Amino acid sequence: LRAVARGIGAAVPGAGVGGAGHDDGAPGLDRASWCRCVSAATQAITDGEMDKVVLARSTAVKTPARIPALLRDLAEANPSAYAFCVGSPRLGYFVGATPETLARVRGRSVESVALAGTAQRGTTRDEDAECGAALVRSGKDQREHAITLRAIQQALEPVCTEITVAPEASLVALPHVLHLETAIRGQLAPGVGALAVAGRLHPTPAVGGWPRDAALSWLRTNEPLERGWYAGPVGWVGSEGDGVFAVAIRSALLRGGGAHLFAGAGIVAGSDPDREWEETTLKLLTARDVLDGGGTA
């Protein structure tokens, strides 16, 4: 189990099982600098180095938030998400509300989701419907989604006797964004548990990129932050192998009276740097809204 856990923790640049891995002295990049990183990623994709890479960024805020109240507020504001908190007084507390299931295992049944492709919510019901329709029509977002879906299928096939994929992506509505989501279900081979499944899946192209090795190599050289726990698996596993793991996105690390908020965007051919910046800004609001408006009781 320890060997599998080490492999899960080390799969994404900057992630480690033994510590937070964040540099509190490093501020987030400004918009122009981060957009240049996106342009470098799209050039690498054009050059054939990879098909997709997920570029993350962070921003720091001061906050007096108390962990129990913050976790409560995150759960109330994001009822369809997994609210989580891990950490300690020494390392800091990593909190968030993630919509992304990595693996859910019960007996021999396994579930996962491909969650990739994002659009801003509309301000009215009609506008929201238009935003959703535009997301479904978006070639860029459909390419991003298809890469993630294909990779999850390929990772599950060797350990499943049967796999069923939803015939088409559905729209998932969160407080600030819409996502494309496709459910994947399967029957596991005997002896395969939740921790082994999570180890095969993580990191999916929704948080790393594709091909995996090429994308992670590019991120180690070019991504302008240490991810630490961001985008790693968070969940539980039982003695019989059942368990649930989610992907620790829409999150923040609280330490020393401040918080580092994290968000990422999937970069593929045709990605526009300014639009990717706006997308990450919306994703940061999951934690920022609660830090700004609550979590202090």
PDB file of C-alpha atoms in Angstrom:
ATOM      1  CA  LEU A   1       0.000   0.000   0.000  1.00  0.00           C
ATOM      2  CA  ARG A   2       2.813   2.425   0.834  1.00  0.00           C
ATOM      3  CA  ALA A   3       4.430   1.799  -2.554  1.00  0.00           C
ATOM      4  CA  VAL A   4       1.162   2.487  -4.380  1.00  0.00           C
ATOM      5  CA  ALA A   5       0.587   5.630  -2.317  1.00  0.00           C
ATOM      6  CA  ARG A   6       4.069   6.914  -3.094  1.00  0.00           C
ATOM      7  CA  GLY A   7       3.420   6.355  -6.791  1.00  0.00           C
ATOM      8  CA  ILE A   8       0.130   8.248  -6.643  1.00  0.00           C
ATOM      9  CA  GLY A   9       1.689  11.169  -4.777  1.00  0.00           C
ATOM     10  CA  ALA A  10       4.706  11.464  -7.056  1.00  0.00           C
ATOM     11  CA  ALA A  11       2.839  11.297 -10.361  1.00  0.00           C
ATOM     12  CA  VAL A  12       2.273  15.036 -10.811  1.00  0.00           C
ATOM     13  CA  PRO A  13       5.093  17.576 -10.675  1.00  0.00           C
ATOM     14  CA  GLY A  14       5.537  19.079  -7.218  1.00  0.00           C
ATOM     15  CA  ALA A  15       3.358  16.468  -5.499  1.00  0.00           C
ATOM     16  CA  GLY A  16       4.727  14.511  -2.590  1.00  0.00           C
ATOM     17  CA  VAL A  17       3.270  12.165  -0.021  1.00  0.00           C
ATOM     18  CA  GLY A  18       5.379  13.479   2.806  1.00  0.00           C
ATOM     19  CA  GLY A  19       4.714  17.221   2.650  1.00  0.00           C
ATOM     20  CA  ALA A  20       2.752  20.073   1.235  1.00  0.00           C
ATOM     21  CA  GLY A  21       5.345  20.953  -1.390  1.00  0.00           C
ATOM     22  CA  HIS A  22       4.276  24.581  -1.661  1.00  0.00           C
ATOM     23  CA  ASP A  23       6.592  27.574  -1.642  1.00  0.00           C
ATOM     24  CA  ASP A  24       4.771  30.199   0.426  1.00  0.00           C
ATOM     25  CA  GLY A  25       7.264  32.820  -0.686  1.00  0.00           C
ATOM     26  CA  ALA A  26       6.416  32.489  -4.392  1.00  0.00           C
ATOM     27  CA  PRO A  27       3.523  34.719  -5.546  1.00  0.00           C
ATOM     28  CA  GLY A  28       1.339  33.674  -8.449  1.00  0.00           C
ATOM     29  CA  LEU A  29       2.270  34.810 -11.940  1.00  0.00           C
ATOM     30  CA  ASP A  30       0.596  37.902 -13.360  1.00  0.00           C
ATOM     31  CA  ARG A  31      -1.756  37.528 -16.293  1.00  0.00           C
ATOM     32  CA  ALA A  32       0.789  38.370 -18.995  1.00  0.00           C
ATOM     33  CA  SER A  33       3.383  35.939 -17.668  1.00  0.00           C
ATOM     34  CA  TRP A  34       0.903  33.084 -17.284  1.00  0.00           C
ATOM     35  CA  CYS A  35      -0.517  33.704 -20.760  1.00  0.00           C
ATOM     36  CA  ARG A  36       3.010  33.406 -22.149  1.00  0.00           C
ATOM     37  CA  CYS A  37       3.192  29.971 -20.513  1.00  0.00           C
ATOM     38  CA  VAL A  38      -0.059  29.024 -22.252  1.00  0.00           C
ATOM     39  CA  SER A  39       1.375  30.189 -25.575  1.00  0.00           C
ATOM     40  CA  ALA A  40       4.479  28.079 -24.957  1.00  0.00           C
ATOM     41  CA  ALA A  41       2.246  25.080 -24.273  1.00  0.00           C
ATOM     42  CA  THR A  42       0.224  25.550 -27.467  1.00  0.00           C
ATOM     43  CA  GLN A  43       3.474  25.849 -29.422  1.00  0.00           C
ATOM     44  CA  ALA A  44       4.708  22.575 -27.922  1.00  0.00           C
ATOM     45  CA  ILE A  45       1.414  20.966 -28.953  1.00  0.00           C
ATOM     46  CA  THR A  46       1.744  22.382 -32.473  1.00  0.00           C
ATOM     47  CA  ASP A  47       5.289  20.992 -32.592  1.00  0.00           C
ATOM     48  CA  GLY A  48       3.954  17.518 -31.803  1.00  0.00           C
ATOM     49  CA  GLU A  49       5.429  17.181 -28.305  1.00  0.00           C
ATOM     50  CA  MET A  50       2.031  16.346 -26.785  1.00  0.00           C
ATOM     51  CA  ASP A  51      -1.706  16.548 -27.439  1.00  0.00           C
ATOM     52  CA  LYS A  52      -2.807  18.241 -24.222  1.00  0.00           C
ATOM     53  CA  VAL A  53      -1.308  19.711 -21.068  1.00  0.00           C
ATOM     54  CA  VAL A  54      -3.023  21.142 -17.992  1.00  0.00           C
ATOM     55  CA  LEU A  55      -1.374  24.343 -16.819  1.00  0.00           C
ATOM     56  CA  ALA A  56      -2.077  25.394 -13.226  1.00  0.00           C
ATOM     57  CA  ARG A  57      -1.665  28.705 -11.456  1.00  0.00           C
ATOM     58  CA  SER A  58      -2.071  29.995  -7.924  1.00  0.00           C
ATOM     59  CA  THR A  59      -2.904  33.219  -6.145  1.00  0.00           C
ATOM     60  CA  ALA A  60      -2.360  34.206  -2.517  1.00  0.00           C
ATOM     61  CA  VAL A  61      -4.834  35.930  -0.207  1.00  0.00           C
ATOM     62  CA  LYS A  62      -4.909  36.835   3.467  1.00  0.00           C
ATOM     63  CA  THR A  63      -7.637  35.118   5.432  1.00  0.00           C
ATOM     64  CA  PRO A  64      -8.670  34.573   9.063  1.00  0.00           C
ATOM     65  CA  ALA A  65     -10.697  31.498   8.066  1.00  0.00           C
ATOM     66  CA  ARG A  66     -11.305  28.741  10.590  1.00  0.00           C
ATOM     67  CA  ILE A  67     -11.143  25.272   9.130  1.00  0.00           C
ATOM     68  CA  PRO A  68     -14.421  23.728  10.432  1.00  0.00           C
ATOM     69  CA  ALA A  69     -16.473  26.732   9.332  1.00  0.00           C
ATOM     70  CA  LEU A  70     -14.683  26.911   5.984  1.00  0.00           C
ATOM     71  CA  LEU A  71     -15.322  23.237   5.273  1.00  0.00           C
ATOM     72  CA  ARG A  72     -18.987  23.662   6.188  1.00  0.00           C
ATOM     73  CA  ASP A  73     -19.339  26.687   3.913  1.00  0.00           C
ATOM     74  CA  LEU A  74     -17.595  24.903   1.019  1.00  0.00           C
ATOM     75  CA  ALA A  75     -19.988  21.961   1.337  1.00  0.00           C
ATOM     76  CA  GLU A  76     -23.059  24.198   1.526  1.00  0.00           C
ATOM     77  CA  ALA A  77     -21.996  26.300  -1.466  1.00  0.00           C
ATOM     78  CA  ASN A  78     -21.109  23.232  -3.576  1.00  0.00           C
ATOM     79  CA  PRO A  79     -23.639  20.528  -2.648  1.00  0.00           C
ATOM     80  CA  SER A  80     -22.791  18.258  -5.597  1.00  0.00           C
ATOM     81  CA  ALA A  81     -19.035  18.335  -4.914  1.00  0.00           C
ATOM     82  CA  TYR A  82     -16.743  16.430  -2.570  1.00  0.00           C
ATOM     83  CA  ALA A  83     -15.727  18.798   0.241  1.00  0.00           C
ATOM     84  CA  PHE A  84     -12.389  17.808   1.767  1.00  0.00           C
ATOM     85  CA  CYS A  85      -9.736  18.864   4.235  1.00  0.00           C
ATOM     86  CA  VAL A  86      -6.332  17.262   4.826  1.00  0.00           C
ATOM     87  CA  GLY A  87      -3.243  18.500   6.643  1.00  0.00           C
ATOM     88  CA  SER A  88      -1.906  19.477  10.041  1.00  0.00           C
ATOM     89  CA  PRO A  89      -0.923  22.630  11.954  1.00  0.00           C
ATOM     90  CA  ARG A  90       2.669  22.225  10.756  1.00  0.00           C
ATOM     91  CA  LEU A  91       1.978  21.578   7.066  1.00  0.00           C
ATOM     92  CA  GLY A  92      -1.136  23.689   6.722  1.00  0.00           C
ATOM     93  CA  TYR A  93      -4.645  22.625   5.802  1.00  0.00           C
ATOM     94  CA  PHE A  94      -5.538  21.792   2.212  1.00  0.00           C
ATOM     95  CA  VAL A  95      -9.254  22.321   1.631  1.00  0.00           C
ATOM     96  CA  GLY A  96     -11.548  22.346  -1.344  1.00  0.00           C
ATOM     97  CA  ALA A  97     -14.785  21.266  -3.012  1.00  0.00           C
ATOM     98  CA  THR A  98     -14.102  19.156  -6.087  1.00  0.00           C
ATOM     99  CA  PRO A  99     -16.652  17.997  -8.653  1.00  0.00           C
ATOM    100  CA  GLU A 100     -14.329  15.336 -10.100  1.00  0.00           C
ATOM    101  CA  THR A 101     -14.593  11.643  -9.175  1.00  0.00           C
ATOM    102  CA  LEU A 102     -11.379   9.760  -9.842  1.00  0.00           C
ATOM    103  CA  ALA A 103     -12.565   6.312  -8.731  1.00  0.00           C
ATOM    104  CA  ARG A 104     -15.467   4.883  -6.743  1.00  0.00           C
ATOM    105  CA  VAL A 105     -15.159   1.157  -5.977  1.00  0.00           C
ATOM    106  CA  ARG A 106     -17.745  -1.013  -4.265  1.00  0.00           C
ATOM    107  CA  GLY A 107     -17.093  -4.722  -4.479  1.00  0.00           C
ATOM    108  CA  ARG A 108     -16.157  -5.349  -8.102  1.00  0.00           C
ATOM    109  CA  SER A 109     -18.029  -2.285  -9.426  1.00  0.00           C
ATOM    110  CA  VAL A 110     -15.957   0.751 -10.402  1.00  0.00           C
ATOM    111  CA  GLU A 111     -17.034   4.216 -11.501  1.00  0.00           C
ATOM    112  CA  SER A 112     -15.028   7.135 -12.848  1.00  0.00           C
ATOM    113  CA  VAL A 113     -15.777  10.285 -14.812  1.00  0.00           C
ATOM    114  CA  ALA A 114     -14.116  12.223 -17.580  1.00  0.00           C
ATOM    115  CA  LEU A 115     -14.546  15.851 -16.530  1.00  0.00           C
ATOM    116  CA  ALA A 116     -13.011  18.168 -19.112  1.00  0.00           C
ATOM    117  CA  GLY A 117     -14.325  21.103 -21.106  1.00  0.00           C
ATOM    118  CA  THR A 118     -15.442  24.294 -19.348  1.00  0.00           C
ATOM    119  CA  ALA A 119     -17.668  27.310 -19.944  1.00  0.00           C
ATOM    120  CA  GLN A 120     -18.848  30.215 -17.807  1.00  0.00           C
ATOM    121  CA  ARG A 121     -22.374  30.089 -16.394  1.00  0.00           C
ATOM    122  CA  GLY A 122     -24.959  32.456 -17.786  1.00  0.00           C
ATOM    123  CA  THR A 123     -26.659  35.119 -15.696  1.00  0.00           C
ATOM    124  CA  THR A 124     -30.190  34.008 -16.699  1.00  0.00           C
ATOM    125  CA  ARG A 125     -31.740  30.629 -17.421  1.00  0.00           C
ATOM    126  CA  ASP A 126     -31.825  31.298 -21.155  1.00  0.00           C
ATOM    127  CA  GLU A 127     -28.249  32.577 -21.190  1.00  0.00           C
ATOM    128  CA  ASP A 128     -27.157  29.551 -19.181  1.00  0.00           C
ATOM    129  CA  ALA A 129     -28.763  27.265 -21.754  1.00  0.00           C
ATOM    130  CA  GLU A 130     -26.958  29.124 -24.537  1.00  0.00           C
ATOM    131  CA  CYS A 131     -23.627  28.766 -22.715  1.00  0.00           C
ATOM    132  CA  GLY A 132     -24.223  25.032 -22.335  1.00  0.00           C
ATOM    133  CA  ALA A 133     -25.119  24.602 -25.989  1.00  0.00           C
ATOM    134  CA  ALA A 134     -22.014  26.518 -27.021  1.00  0.00           C
ATOM    135  CA  LEU A 135     -19.870  24.270 -24.815  1.00  0.00           C
ATOM    136  CA  VAL A 136     -21.325  21.156 -26.418  1.00  0.00           C
ATOM    137  CA  ARG A 137     -20.577  22.609 -29.882  1.00  0.00           C
ATOM    138  CA  SER A 138     -17.047  23.708 -29.004  1.00  0.00           C
ATOM    139  CA  GLY A 139     -14.498  21.748 -31.001  1.00  0.00           C
ATOM    140  CA  LYS A 140     -11.691  22.728 -28.627  1.00  0.00           C
ATOM    141  CA  ASP A 141     -13.598  21.531 -25.552  1.00  0.00           C
ATOM    142  CA  GLN A 142     -14.754  18.339 -27.240  1.00  0.00           C
ATOM    143  CA  ARG A 143     -11.131  17.521 -28.162  1.00  0.00           C
ATOM    144  CA  GLU A 144     -10.032  18.165 -24.604  1.00  0.00           C
ATOM    145  CA  HIS A 145     -12.840  15.966 -23.285  1.00  0.00           C
ATOM    146  CA  ALA A 146     -12.200  13.122 -25.738  1.00  0.00           C
ATOM    147  CA  ILE A 147      -8.526  12.901 -24.739  1.00  0.00           C
ATOM    148  CA  THR A 148      -9.454  12.522 -21.063  1.00  0.00           C
ATOM    149  CA  LEU A 149     -12.194   9.988 -21.752  1.00  0.00           C
ATOM    150  CA  ARG A 150      -9.971   7.821 -23.948  1.00  0.00           C
ATOM    151  CA  ALA A 151      -7.161   7.793 -21.378  1.00  0.00           C
ATOM    152  CA  ILE A 152      -9.468   6.715 -18.543  1.00  0.00           C
ATOM    153  CA  GLN A 153     -10.846   3.888 -20.660  1.00  0.00           C
ATOM    154  CA  GLN A 154      -7.349   2.716 -21.561  1.00  0.00           C
ATOM    155  CA  ALA A 155      -6.265   2.784 -17.911  1.00  0.00           C
ATOM    156  CA  LEU A 156      -9.260   0.729 -16.764  1.00  0.00           C
ATOM    157  CA  GLU A 157      -9.290  -1.870 -19.543  1.00  0.00           C
ATOM    158  CA  PRO A 158      -6.458  -4.065 -18.172  1.00  0.00           C
ATOM    159  CA  VAL A 159      -8.145  -4.407 -14.751  1.00  0.00           C
ATOM    160  CA  CYS A 160     -11.788  -4.672 -15.867  1.00  0.00           C
ATOM    161  CA  THR A 161     -13.769  -7.539 -17.351  1.00  0.00           C
ATOM    162  CA  GLU A 162     -16.404  -5.124 -18.654  1.00  0.00           C
ATOM    163  CA  ILE A 163     -16.553  -1.366 -19.287  1.00  0.00           C
ATOM    164  CA  THR A 164     -19.575   0.787 -20.140  1.00  0.00           C
ATOM    165  CA  VAL A 165     -19.245   4.387 -21.299  1.00  0.00           C
ATOM    166  CA  ALA A 166     -22.119   6.849 -21.433  1.00  0.00           C
ATOM    167  CA  PRO A 167     -23.104   7.428 -25.091  1.00  0.00           C
ATOM    168  CA  GLU A 168     -22.475  11.173 -24.888  1.00  0.00           C
ATOM    169  CA  ALA A 169     -21.184  13.801 -22.516  1.00  0.00           C
ATOM    170  CA  SER A 170     -23.619  15.533 -20.186  1.00  0.00           C
ATOM    171  CA  LEU A 171     -23.487  19.063 -18.816  1.00  0.00           C
ATOM    172  CA  VAL A 172     -22.600  19.547 -15.153  1.00  0.00           C
ATOM    173  CA  ALA A 173     -23.628  22.898 -13.677  1.00  0.00           C
ATOM    174  CA  LEU A 174     -21.538  24.259 -10.808  1.00  0.00           C
ATOM    175  CA  PRO A 175     -21.925  27.678  -9.144  1.00  0.00           C
ATOM    176  CA  HIS A 176     -19.588  29.458 -11.593  1.00  0.00           C
ATOM    177  CA  VAL A 177     -18.909  27.094 -14.500  1.00  0.00           C
ATOM    178  CA  LEU A 178     -20.341  24.380 -16.703  1.00  0.00           C
ATOM    179  CA  HIS A 179     -18.389  21.204 -17.486  1.00  0.00           C
ATOM    180  CA  LEU A 180     -18.635  18.350 -19.942  1.00  0.00           C
ATOM    181  CA  GLU A 181     -18.805  15.045 -18.067  1.00  0.00           C
ATOM    182  CA  THR A 182     -18.922  11.435 -19.270  1.00  0.00           C
ATOM    183  CA  ALA A 183     -19.509   8.570 -16.841  1.00  0.00           C
ATOM    184  CA  ILE A 184     -17.459   5.373 -17.115  1.00  0.00           C
ATOM    185  CA  ARG A 185     -18.498   2.206 -15.258  1.00  0.00           C
ATOM    186  CA  GLY A 186     -16.937  -1.209 -15.145  1.00  0.00           C
ATOM    187  CA  GLN A 187     -16.593  -4.580 -13.472  1.00  0.00           C
ATOM    188  CA  LEU A 188     -13.184  -5.104 -11.899  1.00  0.00           C
ATOM    189  CA  ALA A 189     -11.161  -8.281 -12.120  1.00  0.00           C
ATOM    190  CA  PRO A 190     -10.927 -10.186  -8.823  1.00  0.00           C
ATOM    191  CA  GLY A 191      -8.476  -8.727  -6.331  1.00  0.00           C
ATOM    192  CA  VAL A 192      -8.404  -5.179  -7.712  1.00  0.00           C
ATOM    193  CA  GLY A 193      -9.275  -2.504  -5.151  1.00  0.00           C
ATOM    194  CA  ALA A 194      -9.813   1.244  -5.040  1.00  0.00           C
ATOM    195  CA  LEU A 195      -6.193   2.132  -4.288  1.00  0.00           C
ATOM    196  CA  ALA A 196      -4.925   0.150  -7.282  1.00  0.00           C
ATOM    197  CA  VAL A 197      -7.547   1.772  -9.535  1.00  0.00           C
ATOM    198  CA  ALA A 198      -6.616   5.260  -8.341  1.00  0.00           C
ATOM    199  CA  GLY A 199      -2.967   4.455  -8.999  1.00  0.00           C
ATOM    200  CA  ARG A 200      -3.734   3.480 -12.585  1.00  0.00           C
ATOM    201  CA  LEU A 201      -5.869   6.527 -13.289  1.00  0.00           C
ATOM    202  CA  HIS A 202      -3.886   9.311 -11.636  1.00  0.00           C
ATOM    203  CA  PRO A 203      -3.025  11.718 -13.110  1.00  0.00           C
ATOM    204  CA  THR A 204      -5.691  11.725 -15.795  1.00  0.00           C
ATOM    205  CA  PRO A 205      -5.348  14.133 -18.724  1.00  0.00           C
ATOM    206  CA  ALA A 206      -7.835  16.364 -16.879  1.00  0.00           C
ATOM    207  CA  VAL A 207      -5.047  17.430 -14.485  1.00  0.00           C
ATOM    208  CA  GLY A 208      -1.827  16.362 -16.231  1.00  0.00           C
ATOM    209  CA  GLY A 209      -2.084  15.996 -19.979  1.00  0.00           C
ATOM    210  CA  TRP A 210      -1.577  13.512 -22.793  1.00  0.00           C
ATOM    211  CA  PRO A 211       0.519  11.594 -23.584  1.00  0.00           C
ATOM    212  CA  ARG A 212       1.085  11.411 -19.856  1.00  0.00           C
ATOM    213  CA  ASP A 213       4.883  11.153 -19.768  1.00  0.00           C
ATOM    214  CA  ALA A 214       5.404  13.916 -22.336  1.00  0.00           C
ATOM    215  CA  ALA A 215       2.950  16.273 -20.614  1.00  0.00           C
ATOM    216  CA  LEU A 216       4.399  15.704 -17.147  1.00  0.00           C
ATOM    217  CA  SER A 217       7.922  16.214 -18.455  1.00  0.00           C
ATOM    218  CA  TRP A 218       6.863  19.529 -20.020  1.00  0.00           C
ATOM    219  CA  LEU A 219       5.190  20.608 -16.759  1.00  0.00           C
ATOM    220  CA  ARG A 220       8.275  19.834 -14.680  1.00  0.00           C
ATOM    221  CA  THR A 221      10.230  22.253 -16.843  1.00  0.00           C
ATOM    222  CA  ASN A 222       7.626  24.923 -17.576  1.00  0.00           C
ATOM    223  CA  GLU A 223       4.801  25.066 -15.022  1.00  0.00           C
ATOM    224  CA  PRO A 224       5.403  28.134 -12.835  1.00  0.00           C
ATOM    225  CA  LEU A 225       4.496  26.673  -9.430  1.00  0.00           C
ATOM    226  CA  GLU A 226       4.871  23.707  -7.108  1.00  0.00           C
ATOM    227  CA  ARG A 227       1.508  21.952  -7.033  1.00  0.00           C
ATOM    228  CA  GLY A 228       2.004  20.197  -3.713  1.00  0.00           C
ATOM    229  CA  TRP A 229      -1.300  18.484  -2.909  1.00  0.00           C
ATOM    230  CA  TYR A 230      -3.188  20.324  -5.652  1.00  0.00           C
ATOM    231  CA  ALA A 231      -4.826  17.937  -8.180  1.00  0.00           C
ATOM    232  CA  GLY A 232      -3.797  14.827  -6.250  1.00  0.00           C
ATOM    233  CA  PRO A 233      -6.214  12.062  -5.208  1.00  0.00           C
ATOM    234  CA  VAL A 234      -8.117  12.609  -1.951  1.00  0.00           C
ATOM    235  CA  GLY A 235     -10.448  10.054  -0.425  1.00  0.00           C
ATOM    236  CA  TRP A 236     -10.591   6.859   1.573  1.00  0.00           C
ATOM    237  CA  VAL A 237     -10.038   3.143   1.153  1.00  0.00           C
ATOM    238  CA  GLY A 238     -11.442   0.302   3.269  1.00  0.00           C
ATOM    239  CA  SER A 239      -9.875  -2.945   4.397  1.00  0.00           C
ATOM    240  CA  GLU A 240     -11.784  -4.910   1.732  1.00  0.00           C
ATOM    241  CA  GLY A 241     -10.621  -2.657  -1.118  1.00  0.00           C
ATOM    242  CA  ASP A 242     -13.729  -0.493  -1.410  1.00  0.00           C
ATOM    243  CA  GLY A 243     -13.167   3.251  -1.510  1.00  0.00           C
ATOM    244  CA  VAL A 244     -13.732   6.614  -3.095  1.00  0.00           C
ATOM    245  CA  PHE A 245     -11.105   8.973  -4.483  1.00  0.00           C
ATOM    246  CA  ALA A 246     -11.763  12.426  -5.892  1.00  0.00           C
ATOM    247  CA  VAL A 247      -9.351  14.795  -7.636  1.00  0.00           C
ATOM    248  CA  ALA A 248      -8.284  17.625  -5.322  1.00  0.00           C
ATOM    249  CA  ILE A 249      -9.093  20.611  -7.518  1.00  0.00           C
ATOM    250  CA  ARG A 250     -11.049  23.830  -6.675  1.00  0.00           C
ATOM    251  CA  SER A 251      -8.836  24.028  -3.633  1.00  0.00           C
ATOM    252  CA  ALA A 252      -6.626  26.143  -1.373  1.00  0.00           C
ATOM    253  CA  LEU A 253      -3.794  25.626   1.093  1.00  0.00           C
ATOM    254  CA  LEU A 254      -4.301  27.551   4.352  1.00  0.00           C
ATOM    255  CA  ARG A 255      -1.250  28.286   6.433  1.00  0.00           C
ATOM    256  CA  GLY A 256       0.046  31.145   8.557  1.00  0.00           C
ATOM    257  CA  GLY A 257      -2.959  33.451   8.230  1.00  0.00           C
ATOM    258  CA  GLY A 258      -3.055  33.205   4.441  1.00  0.00           C
ATOM    259  CA  ALA A 259      -4.266  30.950   1.666  1.00  0.00           C
ATOM    260  CA  HIS A 260      -2.857  29.840  -1.672  1.00  0.00           C
ATOM    261  CA  LEU A 261      -5.695  29.177  -4.137  1.00  0.00           C
ATOM    262  CA  PHE A 262      -5.175  26.857  -7.115  1.00  0.00           C
ATOM    263  CA  ALA A 263      -6.789  26.341 -10.510  1.00  0.00           C
ATOM    264  CA  GLY A 264      -5.803  24.845 -13.840  1.00  0.00           C
ATOM    265  CA  ALA A 265      -6.874  24.835 -17.469  1.00  0.00           C
ATOM    266  CA  GLY A 266      -6.556  22.177 -20.148  1.00  0.00           C
ATOM    267  CA  ILE A 267      -4.472  23.406 -23.072  1.00  0.00           C
ATOM    268  CA  VAL A 268      -4.960  21.841 -26.509  1.00  0.00           C
ATOM    269  CA  ALA A 269      -4.506  22.989 -30.083  1.00  0.00           C
ATOM    270  CA  GLY A 270      -6.529  26.169 -30.522  1.00  0.00           C
ATOM    271  CA  SER A 271      -6.440  27.245 -26.866  1.00  0.00           C
ATOM    272  CA  ASP A 272      -6.559  31.014 -26.379  1.00  0.00           C
ATOM    273  CA  PRO A 273      -4.361  32.270 -23.493  1.00  0.00           C
ATOM    274  CA  ASP A 274      -6.736  35.024 -22.393  1.00  0.00           C
ATOM    275  CA  ARG A 275      -9.721  32.683 -22.349  1.00  0.00           C
ATOM    276  CA  GLU A 276      -7.727  30.140 -20.337  1.00  0.00           C
ATOM    277  CA  TRP A 277      -6.847  32.863 -17.809  1.00  0.00           C
ATOM    278  CA  GLU A 278     -10.532  33.777 -17.479  1.00  0.00           C
ATOM    279  CA  GLU A 279     -11.419  30.106 -17.035  1.00  0.00           C
ATOM    280  CA  THR A 280      -8.967  29.686 -14.177  1.00  0.00           C
ATOM    281  CA  THR A 281     -10.244  32.900 -12.600  1.00  0.00           C
ATOM    282  CA  LEU A 282     -13.741  31.404 -12.504  1.00  0.00           C
ATOM    283  CA  LYS A 283     -12.429  28.163 -11.011  1.00  0.00           C
ATOM    284  CA  LEU A 284     -10.586  30.077  -8.284  1.00  0.00           C
ATOM    285  CA  LEU A 285     -13.937  31.477  -7.141  1.00  0.00           C
ATOM    286  CA  THR A 286     -14.911  28.121  -5.571  1.00  0.00           C
ATOM    287  CA  ALA A 287     -12.481  28.778  -2.717  1.00  0.00           C
ATOM    288  CA  ARG A 288     -12.302  32.577  -2.981  1.00  0.00           C
ATOM    289  CA  ASP A 289     -16.046  33.103  -2.520  1.00  0.00           C
ATOM    290  CA  VAL A 290     -16.036  31.141   0.737  1.00  0.00           C
ATOM    291  CA  LEU A 291     -12.849  32.778   2.001  1.00  0.00           C
ATOM    292  CA  ASP A 292     -14.200  36.231   1.206  1.00  0.00           C
ATOM    293  CA  GLY A 293     -17.696  35.696   2.523  1.00  0.00           C
ATOM    294  CA  GLY A 294     -17.553  33.086   5.256  1.00  0.00           C
ATOM    295  CA  GLY A 295     -15.497  30.493   7.028  1.00  0.00           C
ATOM    296  CA  THR A 296     -14.845  32.739  10.012  1.00  0.00           C
ATOM    297  CA  ALA A 297     -17.576  31.681  12.419  1.00  0.00           C
TER     298      ALA A 297
END
